[in-house]
PDB file of C-alpha atoms in Angstrom:
ATOM      1  CA  MET L   1     103.708 144.854 156.838  1.00 72.00           C
ATOM      2  CA  THR L   2     103.440 141.260 155.981  1.00 77.00           C
ATOM      3  CA  SER L   3      99.997 139.586 157.024  1.00 89.00           C
ATOM      4  CA  ALA L   4      99.895 136.292 159.010  1.00 89.00           C
ATOM      5  CA  THR L   5      98.167 134.788 155.908  1.00 92.00           C
ATOM      6  CA  GLU L   6     100.900 135.986 153.593  1.00 90.00           C
ATOM      7  CA  LYS L   7     103.594 134.491 155.866  1.00 91.00           C
ATOM      8  CA  ILE L   8     101.825 131.108 155.773  1.00 93.00           C
ATOM      9  CA  CYS L   9     101.443 131.049 152.131  1.00 91.00           C
ATOM     10  CA  ARG L  10     105.089 132.052 151.588  1.00 89.00           C
ATOM     11  CA  ILE L  11     106.205 129.101 153.728  1.00 92.00           C
ATOM     12  CA  LEU L  12     103.937 126.597 152.042  1.00 90.00           C
ATOM     13  CA  SER L  13     104.925 127.709 148.542  1.00 87.00           C
ATOM     14  CA  CYS L  14     108.594 127.599 149.618  1.00 87.00           C
ATOM     15  CA  LEU L  15     108.264 123.932 150.786  1.00 88.00           C
ATOM     16  CA  SER L  16     106.991 122.957 147.238  1.00 83.00           C
ATOM     17  CA  ASP L  17     110.678 122.988 146.287  1.00 81.00           C
ATOM     18  CA  ARG L  18     112.218 119.765 147.945  1.00 78.00           C
ATOM     19  CA  ARG L  19     115.742 121.364 148.090  1.00 81.00           C
ATOM     20  CA  ILE L  20     114.319 124.047 150.555  1.00 86.00           C
ATOM     21  CA  CYS L  21     113.651 121.952 153.739  1.00 88.00           C
ATOM     22  CA  LYS L  22     115.988 123.253 156.481  1.00 92.00           C
ATOM     23  CA  LEU L  23     114.633 126.085 159.010  1.00 92.00           C
ATOM     24  CA  THR L  24     117.450 128.591 157.873  1.00 92.00           C
ATOM     25  CA  ASP L  25     116.806 127.936 154.193  1.00 91.00           C
ATOM     26  CA  ILE L  26     113.050 128.470 154.637  1.00 93.00           C
ATOM     27  CA  ALA L  27     113.725 131.791 156.370  1.00 92.00           C
ATOM     28  CA  ARG L  28     116.002 132.982 153.814  1.00 90.00           C
ATOM     29  CA  PHE L  29     113.754 132.167 150.989  1.00 87.00           C
ATOM     30  CA  THR L  30     110.646 133.604 152.390  1.00 90.00           C
ATOM     31  CA  ASP L  31     112.456 136.732 153.813  1.00 89.00           C
ATOM     32  CA  LEU L  32     110.988 135.999 157.240  1.00 92.00           C
ATOM     33  CA  ASP L  33     112.877 135.919 160.572  1.00 91.00           C
ATOM     34  CA  ILE L  34     113.538 132.456 161.897  1.00 93.00           C
ATOM     35  CA  SER L  35     111.476 132.836 164.992  1.00 93.00           C
ATOM     36  CA  SER L  36     108.312 133.623 162.977  1.00 93.00           C
ATOM     37  CA  VAL L  37     109.141 130.754 160.648  1.00 93.00           C
ATOM     38  CA  LEU L  38     109.497 128.365 163.443  1.00 93.00           C
ATOM     39  CA  ARG L  39     106.234 129.378 165.109  1.00 94.00           C
ATOM     40  CA  ILE L  40     104.186 128.967 161.919  1.00 94.00           C
ATOM     41  CA  LEU L  41     105.802 125.567 161.027  1.00 94.00           C
ATOM     42  CA  LYS L  42     104.891 124.322 164.532  1.00 93.00           C
ATOM     43  CA  ASP L  43     101.276 125.221 163.886  1.00 92.00           C
ATOM     44  CA  LEU L  44     101.159 123.788 160.307  1.00 92.00           C
ATOM     45  CA  GLU L  45     102.789 120.623 161.817  1.00 91.00           C
ATOM     46  CA  LYS L  46      99.888 120.341 164.352  1.00 89.00           C
ATOM     47  CA  LEU L  47      97.331 120.423 161.549  1.00 87.00           C
ATOM     48  CA  ASP L  48      99.128 117.959 159.139  1.00 86.00           C
ATOM     49  CA  PHE L  49      99.985 120.652 156.635  1.00 90.00           C
ATOM     50  CA  VAL L  50     103.804 120.342 157.314  1.00 92.00           C
ATOM     51  CA  GLU L  51     105.838 117.167 158.517  1.00 91.00           C
ATOM     52  CA  ARG L  52     109.105 117.361 160.399  1.00 91.00           C
ATOM     53  CA  GLU L  53     111.637 114.542 160.025  1.00 89.00           C
ATOM     54  CA  PRO L  54     113.004 114.069 163.660  1.00 87.00           C
ATOM     55  CA  GLN L  55     116.406 112.897 162.690  1.00 88.00           C
ATOM     56  CA  THR L  56     117.324 115.323 159.906  1.00 91.00           C
ATOM     57  CA  LYS L  57     114.978 118.220 161.233  1.00 90.00           C
ATOM     58  CA  GLU L  58     113.870 118.743 157.767  1.00 93.00           C
ATOM     59  CA  TYR L  59     110.470 120.015 156.794  1.00 93.00           C
ATOM     60  CA  THR L  60     108.243 118.772 153.968  1.00 90.00           C
ATOM     61  CA  LEU L  61     104.612 119.310 152.997  1.00 89.00           C
ATOM     62  CA  GLY L  62     102.163 117.167 154.956  1.00 87.00           C
ATOM     63  CA  ARG L  63      99.135 114.940 154.232  1.00 81.00           C
ATOM     64  CA  GLU L  64      96.645 117.789 154.171  1.00 83.00           C
ATOM     65  CA  ILE L  65      98.416 119.373 151.175  1.00 81.00           C
ATOM     66  CA  TYR L  66      98.586 115.871 149.572  1.00 71.00           C
ATOM     67  CA  ALA L  67      94.854 115.716 149.913  1.00 73.00           C
ATOM     68  CA  MET L  68      94.267 119.109 148.630  1.00 73.00           C
ATOM     69  CA  HIS L  69      96.476 118.294 145.638  1.00 67.00           C
ATOM     70  CA  HIS L  70      94.597 115.149 144.726  1.00 58.00           C
ATOM     71  CA  ALA L  71      91.257 117.006 144.920  1.00 59.00           C
ATOM     72  CA  MET L  72      92.669 119.460 142.382  1.00 60.00           C
ATOM     73  CA  VAL L  73      94.105 116.982 140.096  1.00 54.00           C
ATOM     74  CA  ALA L  74      90.931 114.961 140.075  1.00 48.00           C
ATOM     75  CA  ARG L  75      89.196 117.955 138.711  1.00 48.00           C
ATOM     76  CA  GLN L  76      91.797 119.011 136.152  1.00 59.00           C
ATOM     77  CA  ASP L  77      95.497 117.759 135.510  1.00 78.00           C
ATOM     78  CA  ILE L  78      97.258 119.518 132.906  1.00 87.00           C
ATOM     79  CA  ARG L  79     100.392 117.117 133.643  1.00 90.00           C
ATOM     80  CA  ALA L  80      98.464 114.097 132.371  1.00 89.00           C
ATOM     81  CA  LEU L  81      97.445 115.886 129.135  1.00 91.00           C
ATOM     82  CA  ALA L  82     101.105 117.197 128.562  1.00 95.00           C
ATOM     83  CA  ARG L  83     102.977 114.098 129.515  1.00 95.00           C
ATOM     84  CA  PRO L  84     102.748 112.349 125.981  1.00 96.00           C
ATOM     85  CA  ALA L  85     104.216 115.712 124.520  1.00 97.00           C
ATOM     86  CA  LEU L  86     106.975 115.717 126.961  1.00 98.00           C
ATOM     87  CA  VAL L  87     107.954 112.112 126.055  1.00 98.00           C
ATOM     88  CA  ARG L  88     107.694 112.611 122.314  1.00 98.00           C
ATOM     89  CA  MET L  89     109.890 115.662 122.364  1.00 98.00           C
ATOM     90  CA  ALA L  90     112.424 114.058 124.616  1.00 97.00           C
ATOM     91  CA  ARG L  91     112.790 111.116 122.333  1.00 97.00           C
ATOM     92  CA  LYS L  92     112.964 113.215 119.140  1.00 98.00           C
ATOM     93  CA  TYR L  93     115.601 115.710 120.354  1.00 97.00           C
ATOM     94  CA  GLY L  94     117.315 113.749 123.177  1.00 96.00           C
ATOM     95  CA  ASP L  95     117.020 116.724 125.494  1.00 96.00           C
ATOM     96  CA  SER L  96     115.226 117.665 128.703  1.00 95.00           C
ATOM     97  CA  LEU L  97     111.495 118.615 128.538  1.00 96.00           C
ATOM     98  CA  ILE L  98     109.884 120.748 131.336  1.00 96.00           C
ATOM     99  CA  LEU L  99     106.372 121.605 132.096  1.00 97.00           C
ATOM    100  CA  SER L 100     105.743 124.584 134.214  1.00 95.00           C
ATOM    101  CA  ILE L 101     102.785 126.431 135.565  1.00 92.00           C
ATOM    102  CA  PRO L 102     102.526 130.171 136.780  1.00 91.00           C
ATOM    103  CA  SER L 103     102.232 130.944 140.487  1.00 86.00           C
ATOM    104  CA  ASN L 104     102.064 134.719 141.008  1.00 86.00           C
ATOM    105  CA  TRP L 105     105.342 136.088 140.058  1.00 91.00           C
ATOM    106  CA  GLU L 106     107.065 132.635 139.838  1.00 92.00           C
ATOM    107  CA  SER L 107     106.878 129.597 137.727  1.00 93.00           C
ATOM    108  CA  VAL L 108     106.752 126.223 139.208  1.00 90.00           C
ATOM    109  CA  CYS L 109     108.189 123.018 137.609  1.00 93.00           C
ATOM    110  CA  VAL L 110     105.395 120.320 137.613  1.00 92.00           C
ATOM    111  CA  ASP L 111     106.614 117.668 135.242  1.00 95.00           C
ATOM    112  CA  THR L 112     110.081 116.815 133.491  1.00 95.00           C
ATOM    113  CA  CYS L 113     111.190 114.161 130.967  1.00 96.00           C
ATOM    114  CA  LEU L 114     114.869 113.608 130.362  1.00 94.00           C
ATOM    115  CA  GLY L 115     116.321 112.672 126.922  1.00 92.00           C
ATOM    116  CA  ASP L 116     119.272 110.264 126.215  1.00 92.00           C
ATOM    117  CA  TYR L 117     121.729 113.042 125.318  1.00 90.00           C
ATOM    118  CA  PRO L 118     124.634 112.593 127.818  1.00 86.00           C
ATOM    119  CA  ILE L 119     124.744 116.285 128.938  1.00 83.00           C
ATOM    120  CA  ARG L 120     121.614 117.064 130.399  1.00 75.00           C
ATOM    121  CA  ALA L 121     119.754 120.089 131.808  1.00 69.00           C
ATOM    122  CA  ASN L 122     118.648 118.590 135.011  1.00 67.00           C
ATOM    123  CA  TYR L 123     118.848 121.642 137.274  1.00 68.00           C
ATOM    124  CA  LEU L 124     115.120 121.858 137.403  1.00 75.00           C
ATOM    125  CA  GLU L 125     113.309 119.369 139.582  1.00 85.00           C
ATOM    126  CA  ILE L 126     109.433 118.959 140.077  1.00 87.00           C
ATOM    127  CA  GLY L 127     108.522 121.633 142.612  1.00 85.00           C
ATOM    128  CA  SER L 128     111.369 123.900 141.673  1.00 88.00           C
ATOM    129  CA  ARG L 129     110.392 127.622 141.409  1.00 89.00           C
ATOM    130  CA  ARG L 130     111.964 130.475 139.528  1.00 92.00           C
ATOM    131  CA  PRO L 131     111.057 134.232 139.106  1.00 95.00           C
ATOM    132  CA  LEU L 132     108.908 134.582 135.955  1.00 97.00           C
ATOM    133  CA  GLY L 133     111.202 135.482 133.089  1.00 97.00           C
ATOM    134  CA  VAL L 134     114.171 133.496 134.230  1.00 96.00           C
ATOM    135  CA  GLY L 135     114.359 130.373 131.882  1.00 94.00           C
ATOM    136  CA  ALA L 136     112.546 129.842 128.627  1.00 97.00           C
ATOM    137  CA  GLY L 137     109.275 128.352 130.044  1.00 97.00           C
ATOM    138  CA  SER L 138     109.261 131.008 132.768  1.00 97.00           C
ATOM    139  CA  LEU L 139     109.829 133.806 130.302  1.00 98.00           C
ATOM    140  CA  VAL L 140     107.019 132.666 127.895  1.00 98.00           C
ATOM    141  CA  LEU L 141     104.629 132.846 130.897  1.00 97.00           C
ATOM    142  CA  LEU L 142     105.757 136.238 131.926  1.00 98.00           C
ATOM    143  CA  ALA L 143     105.347 137.657 128.191  1.00 97.00           C
ATOM    144  CA  ALA L 144     101.895 136.234 128.001  1.00 96.00           C
ATOM    145  CA  LEU L 145     100.776 138.373 130.985  1.00 94.00           C
ATOM    146  CA  SER L 146      99.106 141.811 130.351  1.00 91.00           C
ATOM    147  CA  ASP L 147     101.214 144.902 130.776  1.00 92.00           C
ATOM    148  CA  ALA L 148      99.325 145.889 133.965  1.00 90.00           C
ATOM    149  CA  GLN L 149     100.027 142.293 135.286  1.00 91.00           C
ATOM    150  CA  GLN L 150     103.687 142.391 134.520  1.00 95.00           C
ATOM    151  CA  GLN L 151     104.056 145.920 136.363  1.00 93.00           C
ATOM    152  CA  MET L 152     102.476 144.303 139.453  1.00 91.00           C
ATOM    153  CA  TYR L 153     105.054 141.371 139.505  1.00 93.00           C
ATOM    154  CA  LEU L 154     108.078 143.023 138.109  1.00 96.00           C
ATOM    155  CA  PRO L 155     109.334 144.603 141.349  1.00 94.00           C
ATOM    156  CA  CYS L 156     109.640 141.147 142.936  1.00 93.00           C
ATOM    157  CA  ILE L 157     111.105 139.573 139.828  1.00 96.00           C
ATOM    158  CA  HIS L 158     113.817 142.372 139.510  1.00 96.00           C
ATOM    159  CA  GLU L 159     114.763 141.892 143.078  1.00 94.00           C
ATOM    160  CA  GLN L 160     115.316 138.156 142.605  1.00 93.00           C
ATOM    161  CA  ILE L 161     117.183 138.645 139.378  1.00 95.00           C
ATOM    162  CA  ASP L 162     119.528 141.337 141.008  1.00 94.00           C
ATOM    163  CA  LYS L 163     120.133 138.840 143.900  1.00 92.00           C
ATOM    164  CA  ARG L 164     120.348 135.537 142.242  1.00 92.00           C
ATOM    165  CA  TYR L 165     121.111 135.750 138.504  1.00 94.00           C
ATOM    166  CA  PRO L 166     124.337 137.719 137.808  1.00 93.00           C
ATOM    167  CA  MET L 167     124.355 136.716 134.064  1.00 94.00           C
ATOM    168  CA  PHE L 168     120.872 138.436 133.799  1.00 96.00           C
ATOM    169  CA  ASN L 169     119.509 141.940 134.133  1.00 95.00           C
ATOM    170  CA  GLN L 170     116.392 143.917 134.034  1.00 95.00           C
ATOM    171  CA  SER L 171     117.418 145.500 130.621  1.00 96.00           C
ATOM    172  CA  MET L 172     117.867 141.967 129.112  1.00 96.00           C
ATOM    173  CA  LEU L 173     114.530 140.895 130.502  1.00 97.00           C
ATOM    174  CA  LYS L 174     112.669 143.673 129.023  1.00 96.00           C
ATOM    175  CA  THR L 175     114.245 143.015 125.548  1.00 97.00           C
ATOM    176  CA  GLN L 176     113.405 139.230 125.796  1.00 97.00           C
ATOM    177  CA  ILE L 177     109.729 139.797 126.817  1.00 97.00           C
ATOM    178  CA  ALA L 178     109.316 142.034 123.600  1.00 97.00           C
ATOM    179  CA  LEU L 179     111.162 139.520 121.313  1.00 97.00           C
ATOM    180  CA  CYS L 180     109.058 136.578 122.904  1.00 97.00           C
ATOM    181  CA  ARG L 181     105.843 138.459 122.204  1.00 96.00           C
ATOM    182  CA  GLN L 182     106.976 139.081 118.499  1.00 96.00           C
ATOM    183  CA  GLN L 183     107.903 135.442 117.700  1.00 95.00           C
ATOM    184  CA  GLN L 184     105.338 133.698 120.095  1.00 95.00           C
ATOM    185  CA  TYR L 185     108.049 131.655 121.764  1.00 98.00           C
ATOM    186  CA  ALA L 186     110.929 132.247 124.139  1.00 98.00           C
ATOM    187  CA  VAL L 187     114.651 131.441 123.533  1.00 97.00           C
ATOM    188  CA  LEU L 188     116.893 132.157 126.580  1.00 96.00           C
ATOM    189  CA  CYS L 189     120.673 131.004 126.738  1.00 95.00           C
ATOM    190  CA  ASP L 190     123.511 131.438 129.244  1.00 93.00           C
ATOM    191  CA  VAL L 191     121.175 133.229 131.852  1.00 90.00           C
ATOM    192  CA  VAL L 192     120.536 130.628 134.482  1.00 88.00           C
ATOM    193  CA  VAL L 193     123.570 128.144 133.851  1.00 90.00           C
ATOM    194  CA  LYS L 194     126.549 129.088 131.682  1.00 92.00           C
ATOM    195  CA  GLN L 195     126.491 127.234 128.166  1.00 94.00           C
ATOM    196  CA  MET L 196     122.808 126.064 128.915  1.00 95.00           C
ATOM    197  CA  GLY L 197     119.588 127.419 127.420  1.00 95.00           C
ATOM    198  CA  GLY L 198     116.056 126.595 126.376  1.00 97.00           C
ATOM    199  CA  ILE L 199     113.076 127.177 124.073  1.00 98.00           C
ATOM    200  CA  GLY L 200     109.564 127.624 125.660  1.00 98.00           C
ATOM    201  CA  VAL L 201     105.989 127.969 124.346  1.00 98.00           C
ATOM    202  CA  ALA L 202     102.756 128.813 126.185  1.00 98.00           C
ATOM    203  CA  ILE L 203      99.793 126.397 126.713  1.00 96.00           C
ATOM    204  CA  ARG L 204      96.761 128.804 126.549  1.00 93.00           C
ATOM    205  CA  ALA L 205      93.146 128.816 127.812  1.00 88.00           C
ATOM    206  CA  PRO L 206      90.416 129.953 125.209  1.00 87.00           C
ATOM    207  CA  ASP L 207      90.651 133.325 126.503  1.00 83.00           C
ATOM    208  CA  GLY L 208      94.453 133.599 125.699  1.00 88.00           C
ATOM    209  CA  THR L 209      95.637 133.241 129.317  1.00 89.00           C
ATOM    210  CA  ALA L 210      98.830 131.090 129.577  1.00 93.00           C
ATOM    211  CA  ILE L 211      97.993 128.092 131.875  1.00 91.00           C
ATOM    212  CA  ALA L 212     101.324 126.444 131.494  1.00 94.00           C
ATOM    213  CA  ALA L 213     104.545 126.436 129.522  1.00 97.00           C
ATOM    214  CA  LEU L 214     106.139 123.536 127.661  1.00 98.00           C
ATOM    215  CA  SER L 215     110.048 124.081 127.186  1.00 98.00           C
ATOM    216  CA  LEU L 216     113.152 122.076 125.898  1.00 98.00           C
ATOM    217  CA  ALA L 217     116.467 122.617 127.737  1.00 96.00           C
ATOM    218  CA  SER L 218     119.908 121.790 126.608  1.00 96.00           C
ATOM    219  CA  LEU L 219     123.342 123.099 125.723  1.00 96.00           C
ATOM    220  CA  SER L 220     123.024 126.558 124.178  1.00 96.00           C
ATOM    221  CA  GLU L 221     124.729 125.345 121.012  1.00 96.00           C
ATOM    222  CA  ARG L 222     122.259 122.508 120.525  1.00 97.00           C
ATOM    223  CA  ILE L 223     119.264 125.025 121.147  1.00 97.00           C
ATOM    224  CA  LEU L 224     120.591 127.658 118.738  1.00 97.00           C
ATOM    225  CA  SER L 225     121.406 125.133 115.941  1.00 97.00           C
ATOM    226  CA  ARG L 226     117.952 123.690 115.926  1.00 97.00           C
ATOM    227  CA  GLN L 227     115.921 126.734 117.188  1.00 97.00           C
ATOM    228  CA  ASN L 228     113.309 126.921 114.453  1.00 97.00           C
ATOM    229  CA  SER L 229     112.667 123.021 114.403  1.00 98.00           C
ATOM    230  CA  ILE L 230     112.226 122.893 118.137  1.00 98.00           C
ATOM    231  CA  ALA L 231     110.072 126.024 118.381  1.00 98.00           C
ATOM    232  CA  ASP L 232     107.809 124.564 115.592  1.00 98.00           C
ATOM    233  CA  ASP L 233     107.387 121.151 117.237  1.00 98.00           C
ATOM    234  CA  LEU L 234     106.811 122.755 120.627  1.00 98.00           C
ATOM    235  CA  MET L 235     104.114 124.985 119.277  1.00 98.00           C
ATOM    236  CA  GLN L 236     102.537 122.038 117.528  1.00 98.00           C
ATOM    237  CA  GLU L 237     102.488 120.082 120.855  1.00 98.00           C
ATOM    238  CA  ALA L 238     101.089 122.980 122.777  1.00 97.00           C
ATOM    239  CA  ARG L 239      98.083 123.333 120.275  1.00 96.00           C
ATOM    240  CA  LEU L 240      97.484 119.681 120.623  1.00 95.00           C
ATOM    241  CA  ILE L 241      97.352 119.986 124.312  1.00 93.00           C
ATOM    242  CA  GLU L 242      94.956 122.844 124.012  1.00 92.00           C
ATOM    243  CA  LYS L 243      92.591 121.173 121.865  1.00 90.00           C
ATOM    244  CA  THR L 244      92.533 118.029 124.224  1.00 86.00           C
ATOM    245  CA  HIS L 245      92.123 120.277 127.408  1.00 78.00           C
ATOM    246  CA  PHE L 246      89.557 122.529 125.815  1.00 77.00           C
ATOM    247  CA  PRO L 247      87.743 120.339 123.244  1.00 70.00           C
ATOM    248  CA  ALA L 248      85.235 123.029 122.466  1.00 60.00           C
ATOM    249  CA  ARG L 249      87.847 125.395 121.416  1.00 51.00           C
TER     250      ARG L 249
END
């Protein structure tokens, strides 16, 4: 049975993706019935955790979430540290750079930088969520978890893969996790969008925990033809971010 607290957290997490703003979509993505979602949204709206646009009837995160976000950013902002790396890589390779962070069994896109190559991987926006393992940055975050942590999250991940990603499956995910651990970076092509792929590396805390992922997304052929160069540069940028973020490292 889902607790009231878990229902609230599901709804707030769902609203971090700007594309999920209609009542029916929120109910679908949270696996909750519409009446429960509507009741919770009304309570959250009273407390300024959620706002509702009267004309479109779309829901967005409210002022209290904004205040909480700024309190967290004032303490520690991985985006500010990683931004120069995103810009450098986008300029060098001309492709899309993505910064993601883990959130339970999902990854959340927190920053992007688009290159000048005309065909862009712009299917991820800030706030977009994916199951861990789906996408290069998301995969490297999953591979960095301990086996026990993975087993805790895999049932939810497998369920979402089976529902939403017909070009991917559980066996492929297992193989990709092992390969990612072996080579210390992730390469994933033709899984989320046909003929598109990415390379991702983890940004780690001193204890080895992956706190974020830096990834480059492009056409699969552009990824595979420059795989070694991209991976080396991403790892170099990740180490630089780590040294800046944890100066005593």
